[in-house]
mmCIF file of C-alpha atoms in Angstrom:
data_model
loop_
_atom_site.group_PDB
_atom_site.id
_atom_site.type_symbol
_atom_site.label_atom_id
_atom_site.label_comp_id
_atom_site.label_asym_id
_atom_site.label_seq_id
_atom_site.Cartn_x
_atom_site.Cartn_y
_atom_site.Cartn_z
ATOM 1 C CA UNK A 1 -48.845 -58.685 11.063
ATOM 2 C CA UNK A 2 -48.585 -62.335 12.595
ATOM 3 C CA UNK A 3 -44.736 -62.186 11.317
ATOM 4 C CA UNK A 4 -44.736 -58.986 13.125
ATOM 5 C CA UNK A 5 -46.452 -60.247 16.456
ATOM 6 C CA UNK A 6 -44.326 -63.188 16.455
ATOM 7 C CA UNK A 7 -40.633 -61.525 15.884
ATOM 8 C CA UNK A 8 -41.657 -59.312 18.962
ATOM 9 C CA UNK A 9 -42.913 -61.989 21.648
ATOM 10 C CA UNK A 10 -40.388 -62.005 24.060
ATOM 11 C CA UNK A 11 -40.156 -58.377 23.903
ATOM 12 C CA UNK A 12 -44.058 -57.386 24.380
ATOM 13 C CA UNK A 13 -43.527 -55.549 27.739
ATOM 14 C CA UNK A 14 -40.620 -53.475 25.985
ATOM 15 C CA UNK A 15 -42.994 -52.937 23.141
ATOM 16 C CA UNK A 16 -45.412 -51.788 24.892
ATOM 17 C CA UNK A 17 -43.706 -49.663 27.331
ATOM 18 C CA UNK A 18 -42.666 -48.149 23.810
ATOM 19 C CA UNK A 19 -46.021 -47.582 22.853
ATOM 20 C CA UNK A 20 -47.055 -45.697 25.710
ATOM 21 C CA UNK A 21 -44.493 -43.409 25.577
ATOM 22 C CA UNK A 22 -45.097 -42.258 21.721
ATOM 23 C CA UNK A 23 -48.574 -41.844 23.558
ATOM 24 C CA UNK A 24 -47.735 -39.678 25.874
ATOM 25 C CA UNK A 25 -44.832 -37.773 23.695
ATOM 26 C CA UNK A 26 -48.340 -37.084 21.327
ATOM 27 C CA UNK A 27 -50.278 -35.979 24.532
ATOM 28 C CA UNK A 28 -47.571 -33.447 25.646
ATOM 29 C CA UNK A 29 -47.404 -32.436 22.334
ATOM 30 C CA UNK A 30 -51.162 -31.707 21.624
ATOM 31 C CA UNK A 31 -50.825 -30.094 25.402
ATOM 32 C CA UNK A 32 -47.893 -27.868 24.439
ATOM 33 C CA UNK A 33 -49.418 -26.502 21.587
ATOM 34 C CA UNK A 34 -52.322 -25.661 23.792
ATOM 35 C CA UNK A 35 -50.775 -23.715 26.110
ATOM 36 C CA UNK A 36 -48.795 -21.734 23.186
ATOM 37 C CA UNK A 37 -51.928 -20.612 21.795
ATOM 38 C CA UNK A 38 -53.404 -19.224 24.847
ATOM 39 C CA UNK A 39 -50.082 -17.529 25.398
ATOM 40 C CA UNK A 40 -50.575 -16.116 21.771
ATOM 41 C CA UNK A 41 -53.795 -15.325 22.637
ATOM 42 C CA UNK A 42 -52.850 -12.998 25.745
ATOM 43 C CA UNK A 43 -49.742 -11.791 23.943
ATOM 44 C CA UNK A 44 -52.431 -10.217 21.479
ATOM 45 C CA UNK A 45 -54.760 -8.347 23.663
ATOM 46 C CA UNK A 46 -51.518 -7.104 25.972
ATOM 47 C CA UNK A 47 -52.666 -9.331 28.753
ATOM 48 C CA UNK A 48 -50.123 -10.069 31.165
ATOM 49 C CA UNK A 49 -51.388 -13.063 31.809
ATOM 50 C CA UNK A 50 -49.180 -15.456 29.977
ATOM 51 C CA UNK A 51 -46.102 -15.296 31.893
ATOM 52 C CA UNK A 52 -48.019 -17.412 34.460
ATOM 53 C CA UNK A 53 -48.043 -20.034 31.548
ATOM 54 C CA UNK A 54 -43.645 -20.409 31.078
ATOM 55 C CA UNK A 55 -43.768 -22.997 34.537
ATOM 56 C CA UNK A 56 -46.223 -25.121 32.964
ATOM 57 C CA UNK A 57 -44.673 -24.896 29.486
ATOM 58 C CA UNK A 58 -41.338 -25.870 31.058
ATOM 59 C CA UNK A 59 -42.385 -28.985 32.460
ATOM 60 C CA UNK A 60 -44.183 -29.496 29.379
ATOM 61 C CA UNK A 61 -40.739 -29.604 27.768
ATOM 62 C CA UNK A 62 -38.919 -31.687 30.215
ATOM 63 C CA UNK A 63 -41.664 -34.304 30.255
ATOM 64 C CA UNK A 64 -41.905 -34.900 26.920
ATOM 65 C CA UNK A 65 -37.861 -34.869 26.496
ATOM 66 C CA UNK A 66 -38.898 -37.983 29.044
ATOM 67 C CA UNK A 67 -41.106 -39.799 26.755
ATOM 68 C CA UNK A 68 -38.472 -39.159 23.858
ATOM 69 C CA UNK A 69 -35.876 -40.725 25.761
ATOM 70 C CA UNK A 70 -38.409 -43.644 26.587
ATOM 71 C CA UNK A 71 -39.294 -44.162 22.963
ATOM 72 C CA UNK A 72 -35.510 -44.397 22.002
ATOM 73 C CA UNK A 73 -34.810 -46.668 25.341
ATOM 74 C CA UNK A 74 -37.084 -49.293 25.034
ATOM 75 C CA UNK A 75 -38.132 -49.505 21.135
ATOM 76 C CA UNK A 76 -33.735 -49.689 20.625
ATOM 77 C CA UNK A 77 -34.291 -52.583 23.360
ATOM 78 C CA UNK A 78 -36.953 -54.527 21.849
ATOM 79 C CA UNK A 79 -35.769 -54.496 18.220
ATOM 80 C CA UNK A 80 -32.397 -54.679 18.910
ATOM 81 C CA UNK A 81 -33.461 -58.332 21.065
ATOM 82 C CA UNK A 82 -35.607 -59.485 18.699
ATOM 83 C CA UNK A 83 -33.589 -59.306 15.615
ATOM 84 C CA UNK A 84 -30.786 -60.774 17.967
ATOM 85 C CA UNK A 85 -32.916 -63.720 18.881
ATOM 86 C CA UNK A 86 -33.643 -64.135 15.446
ATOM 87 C CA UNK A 87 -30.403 -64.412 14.247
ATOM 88 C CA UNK A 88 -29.787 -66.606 16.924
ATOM 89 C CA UNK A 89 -32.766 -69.136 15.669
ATOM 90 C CA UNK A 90 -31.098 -69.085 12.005
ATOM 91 C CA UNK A 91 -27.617 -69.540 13.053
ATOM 92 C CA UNK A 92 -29.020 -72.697 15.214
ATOM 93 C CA UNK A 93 -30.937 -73.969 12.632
ATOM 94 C CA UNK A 94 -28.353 -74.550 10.177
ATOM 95 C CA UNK A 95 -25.479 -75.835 12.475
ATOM 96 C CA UNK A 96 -28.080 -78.206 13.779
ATOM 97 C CA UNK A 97 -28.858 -79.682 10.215
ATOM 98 C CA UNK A 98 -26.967 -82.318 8.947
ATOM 99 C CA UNK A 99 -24.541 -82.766 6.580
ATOM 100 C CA UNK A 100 -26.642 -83.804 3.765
ATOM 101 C CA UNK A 101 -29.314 -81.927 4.419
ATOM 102 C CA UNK A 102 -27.211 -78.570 4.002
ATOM 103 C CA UNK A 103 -25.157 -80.112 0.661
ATOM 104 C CA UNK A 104 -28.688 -80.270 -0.624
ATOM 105 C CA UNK A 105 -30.072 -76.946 0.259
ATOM 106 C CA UNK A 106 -29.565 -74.288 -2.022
ATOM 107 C CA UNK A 107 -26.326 -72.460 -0.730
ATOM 108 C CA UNK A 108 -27.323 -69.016 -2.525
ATOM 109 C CA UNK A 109 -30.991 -69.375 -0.557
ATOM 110 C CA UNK A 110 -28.599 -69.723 2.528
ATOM 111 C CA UNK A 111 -26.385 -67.543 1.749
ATOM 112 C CA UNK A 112 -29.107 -64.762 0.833
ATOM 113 C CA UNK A 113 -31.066 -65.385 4.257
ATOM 114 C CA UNK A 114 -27.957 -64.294 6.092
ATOM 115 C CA UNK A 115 -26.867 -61.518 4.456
ATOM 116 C CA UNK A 116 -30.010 -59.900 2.703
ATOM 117 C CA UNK A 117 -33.414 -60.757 4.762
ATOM 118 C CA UNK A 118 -31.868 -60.716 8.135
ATOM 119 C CA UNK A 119 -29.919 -57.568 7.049
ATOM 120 C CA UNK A 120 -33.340 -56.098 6.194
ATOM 121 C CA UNK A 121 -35.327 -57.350 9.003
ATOM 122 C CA UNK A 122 -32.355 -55.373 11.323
ATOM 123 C CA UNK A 123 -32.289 -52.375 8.976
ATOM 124 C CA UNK A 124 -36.152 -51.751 9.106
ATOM 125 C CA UNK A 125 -36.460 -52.942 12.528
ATOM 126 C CA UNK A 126 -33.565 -50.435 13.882
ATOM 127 C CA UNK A 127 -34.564 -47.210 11.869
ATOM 128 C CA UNK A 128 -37.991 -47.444 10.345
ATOM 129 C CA UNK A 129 -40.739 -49.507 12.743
ATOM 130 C CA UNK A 130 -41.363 -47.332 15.485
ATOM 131 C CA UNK A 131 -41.385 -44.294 13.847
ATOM 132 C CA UNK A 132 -44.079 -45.755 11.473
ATOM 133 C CA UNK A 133 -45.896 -46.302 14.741
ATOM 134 C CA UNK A 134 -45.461 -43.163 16.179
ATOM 135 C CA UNK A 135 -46.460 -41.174 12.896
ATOM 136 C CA UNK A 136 -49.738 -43.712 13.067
ATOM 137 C CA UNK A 137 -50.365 -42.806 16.611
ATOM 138 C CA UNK A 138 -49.520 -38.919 16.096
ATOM 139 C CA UNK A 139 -52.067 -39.220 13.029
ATOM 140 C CA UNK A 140 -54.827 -40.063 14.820
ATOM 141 C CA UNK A 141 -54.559 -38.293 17.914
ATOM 142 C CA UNK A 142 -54.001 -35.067 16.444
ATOM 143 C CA UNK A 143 -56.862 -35.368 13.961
ATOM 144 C CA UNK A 144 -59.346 -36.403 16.558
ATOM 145 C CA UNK A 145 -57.815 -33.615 18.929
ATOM 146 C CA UNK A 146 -58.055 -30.710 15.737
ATOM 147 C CA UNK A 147 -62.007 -32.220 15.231
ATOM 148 C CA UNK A 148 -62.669 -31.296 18.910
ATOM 149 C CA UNK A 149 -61.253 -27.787 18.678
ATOM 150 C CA UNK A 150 -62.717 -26.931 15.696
ATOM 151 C CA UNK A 151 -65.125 -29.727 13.761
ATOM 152 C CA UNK A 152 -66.060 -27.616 10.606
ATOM 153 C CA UNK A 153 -62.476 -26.340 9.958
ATOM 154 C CA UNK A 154 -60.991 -29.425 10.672
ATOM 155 C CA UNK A 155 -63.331 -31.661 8.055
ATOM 156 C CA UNK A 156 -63.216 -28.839 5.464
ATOM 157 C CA UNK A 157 -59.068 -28.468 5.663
ATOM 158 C CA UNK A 158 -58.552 -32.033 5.453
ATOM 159 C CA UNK A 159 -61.103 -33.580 2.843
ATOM 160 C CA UNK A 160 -57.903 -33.574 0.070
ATOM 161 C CA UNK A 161 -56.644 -36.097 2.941
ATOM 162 C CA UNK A 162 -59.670 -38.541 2.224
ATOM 163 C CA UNK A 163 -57.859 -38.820 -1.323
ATOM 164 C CA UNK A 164 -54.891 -38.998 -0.308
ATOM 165 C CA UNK A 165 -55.623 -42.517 1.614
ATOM 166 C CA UNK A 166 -57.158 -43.840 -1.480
ATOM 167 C CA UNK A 167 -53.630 -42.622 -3.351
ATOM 168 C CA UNK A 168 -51.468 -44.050 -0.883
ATOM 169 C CA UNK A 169 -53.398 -47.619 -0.726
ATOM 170 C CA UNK A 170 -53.385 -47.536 -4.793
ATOM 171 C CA UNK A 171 -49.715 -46.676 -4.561
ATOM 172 C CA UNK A 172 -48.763 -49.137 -1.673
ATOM 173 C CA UNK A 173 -49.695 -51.998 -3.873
ATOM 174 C CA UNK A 174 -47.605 -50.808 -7.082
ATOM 175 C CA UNK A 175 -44.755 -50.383 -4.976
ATOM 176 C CA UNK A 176 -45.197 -53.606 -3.319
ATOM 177 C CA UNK A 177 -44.891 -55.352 -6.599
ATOM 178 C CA UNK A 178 -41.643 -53.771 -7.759
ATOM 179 C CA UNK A 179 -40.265 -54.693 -4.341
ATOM 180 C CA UNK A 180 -41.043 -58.291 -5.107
ATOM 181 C CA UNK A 181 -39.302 -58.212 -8.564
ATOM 182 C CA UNK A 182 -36.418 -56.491 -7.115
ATOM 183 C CA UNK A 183 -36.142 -59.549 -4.061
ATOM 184 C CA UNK A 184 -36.619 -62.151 -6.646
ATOM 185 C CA UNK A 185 -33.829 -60.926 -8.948
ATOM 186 C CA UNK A 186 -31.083 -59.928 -5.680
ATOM 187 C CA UNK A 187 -32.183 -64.045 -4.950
ATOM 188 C CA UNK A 188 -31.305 -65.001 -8.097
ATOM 189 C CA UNK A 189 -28.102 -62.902 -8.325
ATOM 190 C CA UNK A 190 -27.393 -64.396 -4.756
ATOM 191 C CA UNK A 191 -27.596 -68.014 -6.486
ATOM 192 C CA UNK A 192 -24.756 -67.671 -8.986
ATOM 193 C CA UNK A 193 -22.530 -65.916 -6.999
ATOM 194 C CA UNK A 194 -22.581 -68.436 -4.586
ATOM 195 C CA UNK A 195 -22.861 -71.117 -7.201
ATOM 196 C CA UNK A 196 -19.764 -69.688 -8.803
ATOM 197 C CA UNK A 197 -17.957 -70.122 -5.636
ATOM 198 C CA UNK A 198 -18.745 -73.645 -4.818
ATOM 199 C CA UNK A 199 -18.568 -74.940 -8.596
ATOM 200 C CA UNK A 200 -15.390 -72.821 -9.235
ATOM 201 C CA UNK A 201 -12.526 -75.826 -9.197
ATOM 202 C CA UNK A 202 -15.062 -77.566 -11.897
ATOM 203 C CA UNK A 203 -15.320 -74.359 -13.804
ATOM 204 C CA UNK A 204 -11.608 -74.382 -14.409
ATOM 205 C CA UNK A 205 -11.438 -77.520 -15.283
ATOM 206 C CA UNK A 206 -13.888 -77.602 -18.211
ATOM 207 C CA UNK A 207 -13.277 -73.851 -18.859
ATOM 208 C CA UNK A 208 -17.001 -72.669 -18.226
ATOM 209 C CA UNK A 209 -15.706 -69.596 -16.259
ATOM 210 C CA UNK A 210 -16.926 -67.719 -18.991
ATOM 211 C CA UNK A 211 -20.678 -69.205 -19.125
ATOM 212 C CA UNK A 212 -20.769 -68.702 -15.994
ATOM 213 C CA UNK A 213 -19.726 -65.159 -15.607
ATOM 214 C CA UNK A 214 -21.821 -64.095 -18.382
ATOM 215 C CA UNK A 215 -24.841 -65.552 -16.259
ATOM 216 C CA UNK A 216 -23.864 -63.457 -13.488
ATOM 217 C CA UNK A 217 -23.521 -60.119 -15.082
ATOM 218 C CA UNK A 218 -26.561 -60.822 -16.757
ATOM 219 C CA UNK A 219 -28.356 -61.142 -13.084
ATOM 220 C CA UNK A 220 -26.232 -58.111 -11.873
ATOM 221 C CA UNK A 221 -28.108 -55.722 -14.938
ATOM 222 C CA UNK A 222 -31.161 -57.424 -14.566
ATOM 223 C CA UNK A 223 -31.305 -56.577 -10.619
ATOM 224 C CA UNK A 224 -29.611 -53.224 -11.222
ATOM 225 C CA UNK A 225 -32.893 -52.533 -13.907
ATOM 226 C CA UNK A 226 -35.240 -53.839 -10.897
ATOM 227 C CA UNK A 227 -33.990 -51.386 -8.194
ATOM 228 C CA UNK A 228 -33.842 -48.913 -10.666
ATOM 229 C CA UNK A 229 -37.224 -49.145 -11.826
ATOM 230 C CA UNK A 230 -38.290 -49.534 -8.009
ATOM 231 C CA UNK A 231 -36.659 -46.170 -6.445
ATOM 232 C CA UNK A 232 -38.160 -44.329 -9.979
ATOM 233 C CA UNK A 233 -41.484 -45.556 -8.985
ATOM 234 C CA UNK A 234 -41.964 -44.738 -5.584
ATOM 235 C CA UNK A 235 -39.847 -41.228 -6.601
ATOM 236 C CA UNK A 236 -42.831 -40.093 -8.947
ATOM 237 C CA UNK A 237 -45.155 -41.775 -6.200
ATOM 238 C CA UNK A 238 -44.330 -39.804 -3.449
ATOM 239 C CA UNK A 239 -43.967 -36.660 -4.883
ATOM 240 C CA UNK A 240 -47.371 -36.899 -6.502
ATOM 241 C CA UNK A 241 -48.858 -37.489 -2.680
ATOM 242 C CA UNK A 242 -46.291 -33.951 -1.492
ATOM 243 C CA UNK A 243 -48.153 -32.235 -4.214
ATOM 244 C CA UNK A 244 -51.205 -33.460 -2.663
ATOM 245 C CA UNK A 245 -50.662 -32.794 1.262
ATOM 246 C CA UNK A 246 -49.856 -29.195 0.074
ATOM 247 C CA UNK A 247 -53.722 -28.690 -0.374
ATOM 248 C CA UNK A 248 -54.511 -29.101 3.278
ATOM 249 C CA UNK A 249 -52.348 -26.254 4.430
ATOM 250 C CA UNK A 250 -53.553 -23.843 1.681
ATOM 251 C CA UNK A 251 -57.472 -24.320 2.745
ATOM 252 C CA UNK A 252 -56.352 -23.978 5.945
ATOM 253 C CA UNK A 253 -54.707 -20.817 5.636
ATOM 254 C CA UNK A 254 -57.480 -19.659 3.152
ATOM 255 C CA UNK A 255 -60.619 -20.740 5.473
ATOM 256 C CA UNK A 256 -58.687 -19.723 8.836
ATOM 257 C CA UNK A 257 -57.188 -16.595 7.629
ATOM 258 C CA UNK A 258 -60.803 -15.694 6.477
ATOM 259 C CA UNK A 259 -61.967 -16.678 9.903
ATOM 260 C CA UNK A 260 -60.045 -14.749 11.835
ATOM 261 C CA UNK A 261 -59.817 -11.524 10.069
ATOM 262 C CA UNK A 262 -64.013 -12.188 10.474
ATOM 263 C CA UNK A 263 -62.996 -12.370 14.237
ATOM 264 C CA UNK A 264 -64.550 -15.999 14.599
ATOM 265 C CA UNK A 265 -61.078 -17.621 15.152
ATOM 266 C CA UNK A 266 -58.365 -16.456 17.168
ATOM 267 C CA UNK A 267 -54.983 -16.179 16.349
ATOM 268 C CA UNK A 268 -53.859 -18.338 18.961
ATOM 269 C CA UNK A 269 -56.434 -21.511 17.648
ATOM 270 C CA UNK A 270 -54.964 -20.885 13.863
ATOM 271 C CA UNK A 271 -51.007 -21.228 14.934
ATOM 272 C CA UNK A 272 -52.395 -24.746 16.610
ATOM 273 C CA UNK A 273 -53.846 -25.982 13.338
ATOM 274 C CA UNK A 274 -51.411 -24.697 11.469
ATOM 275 C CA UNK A 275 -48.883 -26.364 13.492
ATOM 276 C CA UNK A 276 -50.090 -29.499 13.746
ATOM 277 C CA UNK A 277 -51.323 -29.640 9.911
ATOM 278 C CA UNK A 278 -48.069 -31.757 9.732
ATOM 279 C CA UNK A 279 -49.124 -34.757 12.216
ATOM 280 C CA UNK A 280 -52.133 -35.504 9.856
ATOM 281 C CA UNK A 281 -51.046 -34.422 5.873
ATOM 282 C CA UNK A 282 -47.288 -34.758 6.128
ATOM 283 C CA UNK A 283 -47.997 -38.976 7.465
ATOM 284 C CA UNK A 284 -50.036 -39.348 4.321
ATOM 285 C CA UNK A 285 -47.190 -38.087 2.149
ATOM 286 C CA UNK A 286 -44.744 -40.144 3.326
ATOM 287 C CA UNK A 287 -47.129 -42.830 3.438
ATOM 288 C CA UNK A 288 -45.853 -44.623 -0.043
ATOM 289 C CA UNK A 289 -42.619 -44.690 1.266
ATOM 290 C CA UNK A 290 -43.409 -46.441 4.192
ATOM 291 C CA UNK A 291 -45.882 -48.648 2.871
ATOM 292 C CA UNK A 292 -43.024 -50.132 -0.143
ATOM 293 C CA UNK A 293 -40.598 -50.150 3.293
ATOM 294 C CA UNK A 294 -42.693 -52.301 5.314
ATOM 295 C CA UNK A 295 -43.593 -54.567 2.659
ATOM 296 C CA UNK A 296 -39.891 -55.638 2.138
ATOM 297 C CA UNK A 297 -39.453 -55.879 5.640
ATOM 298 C CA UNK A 298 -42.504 -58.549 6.333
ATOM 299 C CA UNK A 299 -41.287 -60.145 2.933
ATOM 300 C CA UNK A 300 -38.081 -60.530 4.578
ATOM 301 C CA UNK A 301 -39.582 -61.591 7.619
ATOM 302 C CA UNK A 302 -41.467 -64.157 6.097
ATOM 303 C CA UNK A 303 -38.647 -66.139 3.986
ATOM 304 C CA UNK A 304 -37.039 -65.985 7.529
ATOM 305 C CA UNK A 305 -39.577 -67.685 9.056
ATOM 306 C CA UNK A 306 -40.494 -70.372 6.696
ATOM 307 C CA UNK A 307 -37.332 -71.314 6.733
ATOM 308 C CA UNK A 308 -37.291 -71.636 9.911
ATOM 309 C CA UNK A 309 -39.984 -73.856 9.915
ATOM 310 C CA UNK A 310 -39.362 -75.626 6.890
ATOM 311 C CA UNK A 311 -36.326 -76.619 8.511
ATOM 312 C CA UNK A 312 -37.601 -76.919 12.334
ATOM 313 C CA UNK A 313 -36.550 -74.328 13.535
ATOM 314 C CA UNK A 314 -36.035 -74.461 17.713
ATOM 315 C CA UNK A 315 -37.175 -72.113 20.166
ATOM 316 C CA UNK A 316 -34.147 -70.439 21.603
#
């Protein structure tokens, strides 16, 4: 988190502007739903009521199209920046070093920073981060919102979710360790290609283009068994938790459906819970998946910064 906080501190007013709009994108949301089920609600009993409702939904619509548009606007902004700055600090860091001190550094270390972590950083940063956040933020707000419409049907529909946070910490950390044997072996792999390259006049001379190339494929299979093994893991691991988030929706239908053939639950109330099952269940089942993603990305982070350090870094 402190990788995190620090990759995004010259863009905090960006970032937060972000924030506030996946806020109020949720808040429409939760608000639109609303006003659908009291329009299903009149639609039932042949009121005529609900064509009072299309204004309000319509500006519903355009406002959140607003947020959406902020979201996309200044989270683009902010990561964009800060991985820009970042590369910045890197590409500073080793044009300011000296001669010696880069013949000594590890060239494939180099050469992996550049191409892999920063790659990564960009990569998560760009397409994964702030929808993370927004799928946190829609999480919460919609369970705390479905507990205030309906408390009992809410806790009774979504006690298979309890489990599925103790499956998705369990499986974070499995995940997480597969990631770090797959970084450690595309390092290594990294190493002898680059290696290869600066040893290569050498090579020839003795004839150790062989050894060398053996070593390499070697690394290749060894990484290609690592990523392998990784995307087969968090496979089975995520759709164990779809099985899981499945459960949710059935009670729900099963308890609502009872409810409002009982006439204790309107129509109207069931569409909102059914529709917004999604914001709390379908997070949790993507959760593995984002959980393994984010983990590379602060690993990434990381190696960037200590290198940055390590090698005194300056403040661009």
């Amino acid at each position: 988190m402190k990788s995190l906080i620090k990759l995004f501190q010259n863009q905090k007013c960006f970032f937060l502007f972000a924030l506030l709009c996946s806020i109020g994108s949720i808040t429409i949301n939760l608000l639109w739903n609303k006003e659908l089920a009291t329009m299903i609600n009149l639609l039932q009993i042949g009121h005529t009521g609900w064509n009072a409702k299309i204004p309000l939904c319509f500006f519903l619509l355009c406002t959140a199209a607003l947020f959406q548009g902020g979201i996309t606007l200044f989270s683009s902004y902010a990561g964009e920046s800060a991985v820009h700055i970042l590369r910045l600090k890197v590409a500073d860091t080793i044009l300011h070093q000296s001669y010696a001190k880069n013949t000594s550094d590890n060239s494939g270390e180099l050469l992996s920073l550049q191409i892999n972590e920063l790659e990564e950083v960009n990569q998560y940063v760009s397409d994964s981060l702030f929808p993370l956040i927004t799928d946190i933020i829609s999480f919460f707000f919609t369970l705390v919102y479905l507990l205030y419409q309906n408390f009992t049907l809410t806790l009774l529909c979504n006690i298979p979710v309890l489990f599925l946070f103790v499956y998705t910490s369990a499986s974070g950390k499995i995940i997480y360790r597969y990631t770090q044997k797959e970084q450690e072996t595309l390092q290594r792999m990294n190493g002898i290609s680059q290696t290869a390259l600066s040893l290569f006049p050498i090579l020839r001379i003795y004839q150790a283009e062989g050894l060398l190339q053996n070593k390499y494929e070697e690394s290749i299979l060894t990484w290609k068994k690592a990523v392998v093994t990784q995307e087969s893991v968090k496979a089975k691991l995520m759709f164990l938790s779809g099985m899981l988030s499945t459960l949710p929706l059935l009670l729900l239908l099963l308890i609502g459906g009872t409810m409002v053939i009982n006439g204790t639950f309107s129509i109207g109330m069931l569409y909102i819970f059914i529709n917004l099952s999604g914001n709390v269940s379908g997070v949790m089942v993507n959760m593995p998946g984002h959980i393994a993603g984010y983990h590379r990305f602060c690993g990434c982070l990381n190696r960037v910064w200590q290198f940055l350090e390590k090698n005194g870094g300056r403040n661009l």
